């Protein structure tokens, strides 16, 4: 690797873009004082990353920018590019040509470029260190650096030798590692502080989250238990509600039918109540009857007067027997009429009695049928057989009841009815044990049956009495008819002495009686119809009473069922309200979804639910934000813990790297220092033609750092206990390790002299000693190039020759660019640059390649 080209633009006096090209041979830069020759060395030092404004001969960063002159204005930017040939790969980078550029603007902004790509100064320094040259030491050796090396302190001289021995790159790495380690320790302390701050909160949140997890587990168990419990209760109540609803609908339907029957009976009853029991025709018949009776009474009086006159005539004529016979005939006629009237009345009464009997028998049949219905619902075979037997006996009882002829049979039927009643009571007990027949219904049926039996028996007895009375009346009528026939026969032979109005009156009486009888018959028929309507009215009324009772019973039963339905619906509503309060809506929907229902012990499940709720109460409520905070805190804690682990791992790695670098630095430094010391003595003897020079490593005992006080040790009053952390201990060890060599001491004794200090050397001797040291360093660890800025200014001509010879011998190992006024040095140069400065204050270059110039001179001589 060597310096191939240098481009300068706007740097100090080089306002215009200036390019210097080099080869591996010696290049000399010459020019008068003040022309800007040293600015070339400053440009090389600046582009290599020099930060010291003192070395750059300035006070501010912008001082390196062309400041202007009377003829040329100042510039706003300075730029220097260093072209390095890296074909041999000495720099660890995949470029055959490396261009390092540094640019600065007057506003203070600056940048570094590597092959036109931005790069950090630190990376440039590391790259240059690996290529064995840098910006601070022997790569650029200025005018005052010769004396500064000799006059520097051992510690300052040590920095120079660290770069000279080639360990600078390792020291840069070590410094970077220590800086990273320090930062890592600081990060570790911060992370540990954060962990210590987070841990108490995380422990508290962990306890709360565990309680929350326990609570969630209890809630899951509670939900499962609630699902079983509420599902069982819901479908149980729903099933019962459906059953009761069906019963309610059936009873409602029956009640509607029963009410319809009741309304029909009430309608019929109102029709009968609204009908005129005594119509206009009834009043006309009554008036006619009264009129006929009055007429008949008048005719009877006239007949009596006529008969009296006739009897008086008979008596006067001596016919008294005829008068008695006629009187007896009249009495018979009256008696016969009375019997006929009585017979008609009995016949009418018999008809009414028969009609009432038929109605009562019909009611009795309905009661028996109803009783058969009530007693026919048992599933027991014995009960069925017994009920069938009673039904058959009831049928026979009803048939015999219709055929009663005298009072003796009525007594027998009453005894038979008592037997049926006993059997019914026995059946009632059996049915009550079976829970099939209502006691109230059976007692009501028995009471209706007994009442109807008594009424039927009474009607039958009255009917028989009227029939016997009718038979006696018929016999009396027959006897009176025979007597009348005999009397009329005896009167047929009696001669009439004079005419009478009696026959006409009798005729009128017969007609009146006939008409009266007809009227009375009509009245009796009308009365019979009224009695029929009345019987129908009472029958309907009784039927209405029974129907109303049945309706009330149905209403009562319907009411009870409705109440039961309402109670079940209320329970369902309460259950749904309870479910809405205690379980989520989606679980309520799942509970109500039809499917398999698991049978449970309701009491046991309810007790288990109470236990779970009590455990939830003991667990307590936890805010939902706790989980989020726990997750965030846990994530942060885990992240910081991982960072702690990474930091500790990084610390271990960095400590290992630093120890390895320390070993490498120490080993390489000692080896190189030994070689430089030998060559320093060699070049010193060469330059001084004898004498003695030596480099000595100065060892200094490091100051003892405060140590931690062991446990149990006593401390003085007001003495603080030193506390050393891991970082402090390690850095203390690094300081101890770095301070093993505190500096480099230099001794030089020219021939024939005995000096106690290097400061006793003359100026020329110091220059030769410095040159010997520089040559020994270059010989041991050659840099790709070395820029020498008038280092031979203090040498005489003989020493200049010796210095030029040394440079010529080292030229095979490194590239030299020298700024000089020395002719001996110029003779050795292959390229010669001249620097001049015009009136505008801008430096300009003139270049000459001496080999080509020699050829041209030789060619000219040959021509001459």
mmCIF file of C-alpha atoms in Angstrom, residues 601-816:
data_model
loop_
_atom_site.group_PDB
_atom_site.id
_atom_site.type_symbol
_atom_site.label_atom_id
_atom_site.label_comp_id
_atom_site.label_asym_id
_atom_site.label_seq_id
_atom_site.Cartn_x
_atom_site.Cartn_y
_atom_site.Cartn_z
ATOM 1 C CA UNK A 601 -79.848 -32.973 43.295
ATOM 2 C CA UNK A 602 -81.251 -29.457 43.456
ATOM 3 C CA UNK A 603 -80.457 -28.987 47.135
ATOM 4 C CA UNK A 604 -76.896 -30.250 46.800
ATOM 5 C CA UNK A 605 -76.241 -28.162 43.692
ATOM 6 C CA UNK A 606 -77.690 -25.048 45.362
ATOM 7 C CA UNK A 607 -75.393 -25.630 48.347
ATOM 8 C CA UNK A 608 -72.405 -26.049 46.032
ATOM 9 C CA UNK A 609 -73.344 -22.805 44.258
ATOM 10 C CA UNK A 610 -73.390 -20.989 47.596
ATOM 11 C CA UNK A 611 -69.952 -22.381 48.416
ATOM 12 C CA UNK A 612 -68.547 -21.224 45.060
ATOM 13 C CA UNK A 613 -70.068 -17.760 45.477
ATOM 14 C CA UNK A 614 -68.617 -17.547 48.991
ATOM 15 C CA UNK A 615 -65.194 -18.507 47.661
ATOM 16 C CA UNK A 616 -65.529 -15.821 44.970
ATOM 17 C CA UNK A 617 -66.398 -13.271 47.652
ATOM 18 C CA UNK A 618 -63.336 -14.317 49.638
ATOM 19 C CA UNK A 619 -61.216 -14.014 46.497
ATOM 20 C CA UNK A 620 -62.423 -10.468 46.090
ATOM 21 C CA UNK A 621 -62.835 -8.328 43.020
ATOM 22 C CA UNK A 622 -59.868 -7.555 40.787
ATOM 23 C CA UNK A 623 -59.874 -4.740 38.284
ATOM 24 C CA UNK A 624 -59.601 -5.870 34.640
ATOM 25 C CA UNK A 625 -56.741 -3.394 34.148
ATOM 26 C CA UNK A 626 -54.639 -5.498 36.540
ATOM 27 C CA UNK A 627 -54.160 -8.193 33.887
ATOM 28 C CA UNK A 628 -53.113 -5.611 31.311
ATOM 29 C CA UNK A 629 -50.763 -3.981 33.799
ATOM 30 C CA UNK A 630 -49.394 -7.400 34.809
ATOM 31 C CA UNK A 631 -48.794 -8.378 31.190
ATOM 32 C CA UNK A 632 -47.108 -5.063 30.472
ATOM 33 C CA UNK A 633 -45.046 -5.239 33.668
ATOM 34 C CA UNK A 634 -44.188 -8.919 33.094
ATOM 35 C CA UNK A 635 -43.255 -8.212 29.477
ATOM 36 C CA UNK A 636 -41.099 -5.315 30.586
ATOM 37 C CA UNK A 637 -39.588 -7.398 33.425
ATOM 38 C CA UNK A 638 -38.837 -10.329 31.103
ATOM 39 C CA UNK A 639 -37.424 -7.970 28.521
ATOM 40 C CA UNK A 640 -35.189 -6.279 31.083
ATOM 41 C CA UNK A 641 -34.196 -9.679 32.522
ATOM 42 C CA UNK A 642 -33.270 -10.828 29.038
ATOM 43 C CA UNK A 643 -31.390 -7.587 28.609
ATOM 44 C CA UNK A 644 -29.654 -8.240 31.922
ATOM 45 C CA UNK A 645 -28.676 -11.687 30.731
ATOM 46 C CA UNK A 646 -27.477 -10.252 27.420
ATOM 47 C CA UNK A 647 -25.633 -7.472 29.239
ATOM 48 C CA UNK A 648 -23.940 -9.934 31.579
ATOM 49 C CA UNK A 649 -23.042 -12.114 28.603
ATOM 50 C CA UNK A 650 -21.748 -9.048 26.763
ATOM 51 C CA UNK A 651 -19.771 -7.998 29.846
ATOM 52 C CA UNK A 652 -18.185 -11.419 30.027
ATOM 53 C CA UNK A 653 -17.378 -11.315 26.325
ATOM 54 C CA UNK A 654 -15.985 -7.786 26.533
ATOM 55 C CA UNK A 655 -13.900 -8.636 29.582
ATOM 56 C CA UNK A 656 -12.532 -11.659 27.771
ATOM 57 C CA UNK A 657 -11.792 -9.543 24.670
ATOM 58 C CA UNK A 658 -10.074 -6.899 26.785
ATOM 59 C CA UNK A 659 -7.929 -9.492 28.504
ATOM 60 C CA UNK A 660 -6.999 -11.032 25.153
ATOM 61 C CA UNK A 661 -6.192 -7.587 23.753
ATOM 62 C CA UNK A 662 -4.116 -6.759 26.817
ATOM 63 C CA UNK A 663 -2.102 -9.916 26.326
ATOM 64 C CA UNK A 664 -1.684 -9.220 22.612
ATOM 65 C CA UNK A 665 -0.742 -5.561 23.207
ATOM 66 C CA UNK A 666 1.761 -6.419 25.918
ATOM 67 C CA UNK A 667 3.369 -9.200 23.908
ATOM 68 C CA UNK A 668 3.542 -7.261 20.652
ATOM 69 C CA UNK A 669 4.649 -4.046 22.392
ATOM 70 C CA UNK A 670 7.526 -5.731 24.181
ATOM 71 C CA UNK A 671 8.727 -7.503 21.056
ATOM 72 C CA UNK A 672 8.504 -4.376 18.888
ATOM 73 C CA UNK A 673 9.984 -2.184 21.601
ATOM 74 C CA UNK A 674 12.974 -4.477 21.856
ATOM 75 C CA UNK A 675 13.516 -4.361 18.060
ATOM 76 C CA UNK A 676 13.133 -0.555 17.973
ATOM 77 C CA UNK A 677 15.603 -0.226 20.830
ATOM 78 C CA UNK A 678 18.190 -2.261 18.918
ATOM 79 C CA UNK A 679 17.688 -0.330 15.675
ATOM 80 C CA UNK A 680 17.695 2.977 17.580
ATOM 81 C CA UNK A 681 21.162 2.142 18.895
ATOM 82 C CA UNK A 682 22.249 1.105 15.371
ATOM 83 C CA UNK A 683 21.068 4.286 13.596
ATOM 84 C CA UNK A 684 22.398 6.465 16.448
ATOM 85 C CA UNK A 685 25.898 4.990 16.014
ATOM 86 C CA UNK A 686 25.535 5.379 12.247
ATOM 87 C CA UNK A 687 24.628 9.036 12.474
ATOM 88 C CA UNK A 688 27.137 9.879 15.257
ATOM 89 C CA UNK A 689 29.859 7.441 14.126
ATOM 90 C CA UNK A 690 29.707 5.854 17.525
ATOM 91 C CA UNK A 691 28.197 6.645 20.850
ATOM 92 C CA UNK A 692 25.456 4.910 22.759
ATOM 93 C CA UNK A 693 21.644 5.268 22.750
ATOM 94 C CA UNK A 694 19.013 3.263 24.607
ATOM 95 C CA UNK A 695 15.257 3.147 25.253
ATOM 96 C CA UNK A 696 14.084 2.063 28.711
ATOM 97 C CA UNK A 697 10.526 1.170 29.777
ATOM 98 C CA UNK A 698 9.636 3.065 32.886
ATOM 99 C CA UNK A 699 7.723 1.075 35.462
ATOM 100 C CA UNK A 700 5.675 2.839 38.072
ATOM 101 C CA UNK A 701 3.939 1.312 41.042
ATOM 102 C CA UNK A 702 0.254 2.045 40.687
ATOM 103 C CA UNK A 703 -1.582 3.846 43.427
ATOM 104 C CA UNK A 704 -3.481 1.544 45.674
ATOM 105 C CA UNK A 705 -7.186 1.847 45.081
ATOM 106 C CA UNK A 706 -9.547 1.782 48.073
ATOM 107 C CA UNK A 707 -10.679 -1.712 48.858
ATOM 108 C CA UNK A 708 -13.844 -2.903 50.437
ATOM 109 C CA UNK A 709 -13.641 -3.412 54.187
ATOM 110 C CA UNK A 710 -13.896 -7.010 55.194
ATOM 111 C CA UNK A 711 -16.746 -8.067 57.428
ATOM 112 C CA UNK A 712 -15.885 -7.582 61.102
ATOM 113 C CA UNK A 713 -13.133 -5.002 60.453
ATOM 114 C CA UNK A 714 -13.166 -1.868 62.584
ATOM 115 C CA UNK A 715 -13.439 1.575 60.998
ATOM 116 C CA UNK A 716 -12.244 4.871 62.300
ATOM 117 C CA UNK A 717 -14.773 7.438 63.391
ATOM 118 C CA UNK A 718 -16.438 9.289 60.474
ATOM 119 C CA UNK A 719 -14.765 6.850 58.057
ATOM 120 C CA UNK A 720 -17.011 5.812 55.217
ATOM 121 C CA UNK A 721 -17.091 2.274 53.987
ATOM 122 C CA UNK A 722 -15.932 2.155 50.363
ATOM 123 C CA UNK A 723 -18.306 0.321 48.118
ATOM 124 C CA UNK A 724 -16.962 -1.167 44.919
ATOM 125 C CA UNK A 725 -19.269 -2.623 42.392
ATOM 126 C CA UNK A 726 -18.431 -5.156 39.719
ATOM 127 C CA UNK A 727 -17.785 -2.355 37.235
ATOM 128 C CA UNK A 728 -15.498 -0.473 39.659
ATOM 129 C CA UNK A 729 -13.519 -3.620 40.464
ATOM 130 C CA UNK A 730 -13.038 -4.496 36.800
ATOM 131 C CA UNK A 731 -12.108 -0.966 35.767
ATOM 132 C CA UNK A 732 -9.700 -0.794 38.716
ATOM 133 C CA UNK A 733 -8.051 -3.973 37.453
ATOM 134 C CA UNK A 734 -7.867 -2.487 33.956
ATOM 135 C CA UNK A 735 -6.247 0.673 35.287
ATOM 136 C CA UNK A 736 -3.719 -1.433 37.196
ATOM 137 C CA UNK A 737 -3.015 -3.469 34.086
ATOM 138 C CA UNK A 738 -2.708 -0.358 31.904
ATOM 139 C CA UNK A 739 -0.317 1.269 34.371
ATOM 140 C CA UNK A 740 2.253 -1.550 34.344
ATOM 141 C CA UNK A 741 4.403 0.684 32.003
ATOM 142 C CA UNK A 742 4.000 4.329 32.795
ATOM 143 C CA UNK A 743 6.328 5.692 30.103
ATOM 144 C CA UNK A 744 9.441 5.355 27.928
ATOM 145 C CA UNK A 745 12.741 6.853 29.084
ATOM 146 C CA UNK A 746 15.347 7.712 26.448
ATOM 147 C CA UNK A 747 19.143 8.012 26.942
ATOM 148 C CA UNK A 748 21.639 9.121 24.269
ATOM 149 C CA UNK A 749 25.368 9.660 24.669
ATOM 150 C CA UNK A 750 27.363 10.870 21.617
ATOM 151 C CA UNK A 751 30.963 9.622 21.255
ATOM 152 C CA UNK A 752 33.457 11.163 23.660
ATOM 153 C CA UNK A 753 30.755 12.711 25.861
ATOM 154 C CA UNK A 754 29.214 11.800 29.161
ATOM 155 C CA UNK A 755 25.743 13.313 29.568
ATOM 156 C CA UNK A 756 23.402 12.891 32.484
ATOM 157 C CA UNK A 757 20.268 13.845 30.553
ATOM 158 C CA UNK A 758 19.086 13.973 26.979
ATOM 159 C CA UNK A 759 18.256 17.606 27.453
ATOM 160 C CA UNK A 760 21.986 18.302 27.577
ATOM 161 C CA UNK A 761 22.318 17.499 23.851
ATOM 162 C CA UNK A 762 22.861 20.323 21.400
ATOM 163 C CA UNK A 763 20.210 21.197 18.790
ATOM 164 C CA UNK A 764 21.969 19.216 16.064
ATOM 165 C CA UNK A 765 22.534 16.254 18.351
ATOM 166 C CA UNK A 766 18.865 16.292 19.323
ATOM 167 C CA UNK A 767 17.850 16.362 15.666
ATOM 168 C CA UNK A 768 20.151 13.440 14.835
ATOM 169 C CA UNK A 769 18.903 11.508 17.878
ATOM 170 C CA UNK A 770 15.278 12.091 16.835
ATOM 171 C CA UNK A 771 16.057 11.060 13.263
ATOM 172 C CA UNK A 772 17.737 7.899 14.545
ATOM 173 C CA UNK A 773 14.630 7.125 16.627
ATOM 174 C CA UNK A 774 12.290 7.788 13.700
ATOM 175 C CA UNK A 775 14.362 5.652 11.384
ATOM 176 C CA UNK A 776 14.419 2.801 13.896
ATOM 177 C CA UNK A 777 10.614 2.953 14.198
ATOM 178 C CA UNK A 778 10.126 3.057 10.436
ATOM 179 C CA UNK A 779 12.544 0.188 10.026
ATOM 180 C CA UNK A 780 10.756 -1.927 12.617
ATOM 181 C CA UNK A 781 7.112 -1.128 11.713
ATOM 182 C CA UNK A 782 7.074 0.521 8.313
ATOM 183 C CA UNK A 783 4.100 2.737 7.576
ATOM 184 C CA UNK A 784 2.642 2.776 4.032
ATOM 185 C CA UNK A 785 3.929 6.327 3.750
ATOM 186 C CA UNK A 786 5.663 8.915 5.934
ATOM 187 C CA UNK A 787 5.426 12.667 5.424
ATOM 188 C CA UNK A 788 8.498 14.555 6.692
ATOM 189 C CA UNK A 789 8.056 18.280 7.115
ATOM 190 C CA UNK A 790 11.568 19.864 7.174
ATOM 191 C CA UNK A 791 12.907 17.377 9.720
ATOM 192 C CA UNK A 792 16.415 17.844 8.227
ATOM 193 C CA UNK A 793 16.407 21.631 8.613
ATOM 194 C CA UNK A 794 18.839 21.555 11.554
ATOM 195 C CA UNK A 795 21.344 19.165 9.880
ATOM 196 C CA UNK A 796 24.611 20.206 8.353
ATOM 197 C CA UNK A 797 25.639 19.009 4.929
ATOM 198 C CA UNK A 798 27.485 15.907 6.178
ATOM 199 C CA UNK A 799 24.618 14.792 8.382
ATOM 200 C CA UNK A 800 22.201 15.617 5.608
ATOM 201 C CA UNK A 801 24.075 13.172 3.401
ATOM 202 C CA UNK A 802 23.896 10.543 6.112
ATOM 203 C CA UNK A 803 20.112 11.232 6.565
ATOM 204 C CA UNK A 804 19.540 10.956 2.825
ATOM 205 C CA UNK A 805 21.414 7.675 2.767
ATOM 206 C CA UNK A 806 19.229 6.304 5.572
ATOM 207 C CA UNK A 807 16.056 7.383 3.728
ATOM 208 C CA UNK A 808 17.356 5.708 0.599
ATOM 209 C CA UNK A 809 17.925 2.502 2.537
ATOM 210 C CA UNK A 810 14.392 2.612 4.034
ATOM 211 C CA UNK A 811 12.663 3.479 0.770
ATOM 212 C CA UNK A 812 12.154 -0.172 -0.066
ATOM 213 C CA UNK A 813 9.995 -0.562 3.046
ATOM 214 C CA UNK A 814 7.975 2.660 3.033
ATOM 215 C CA UNK A 815 7.099 5.654 0.876
ATOM 216 C CA UNK A 816 8.575 9.027 1.834
#
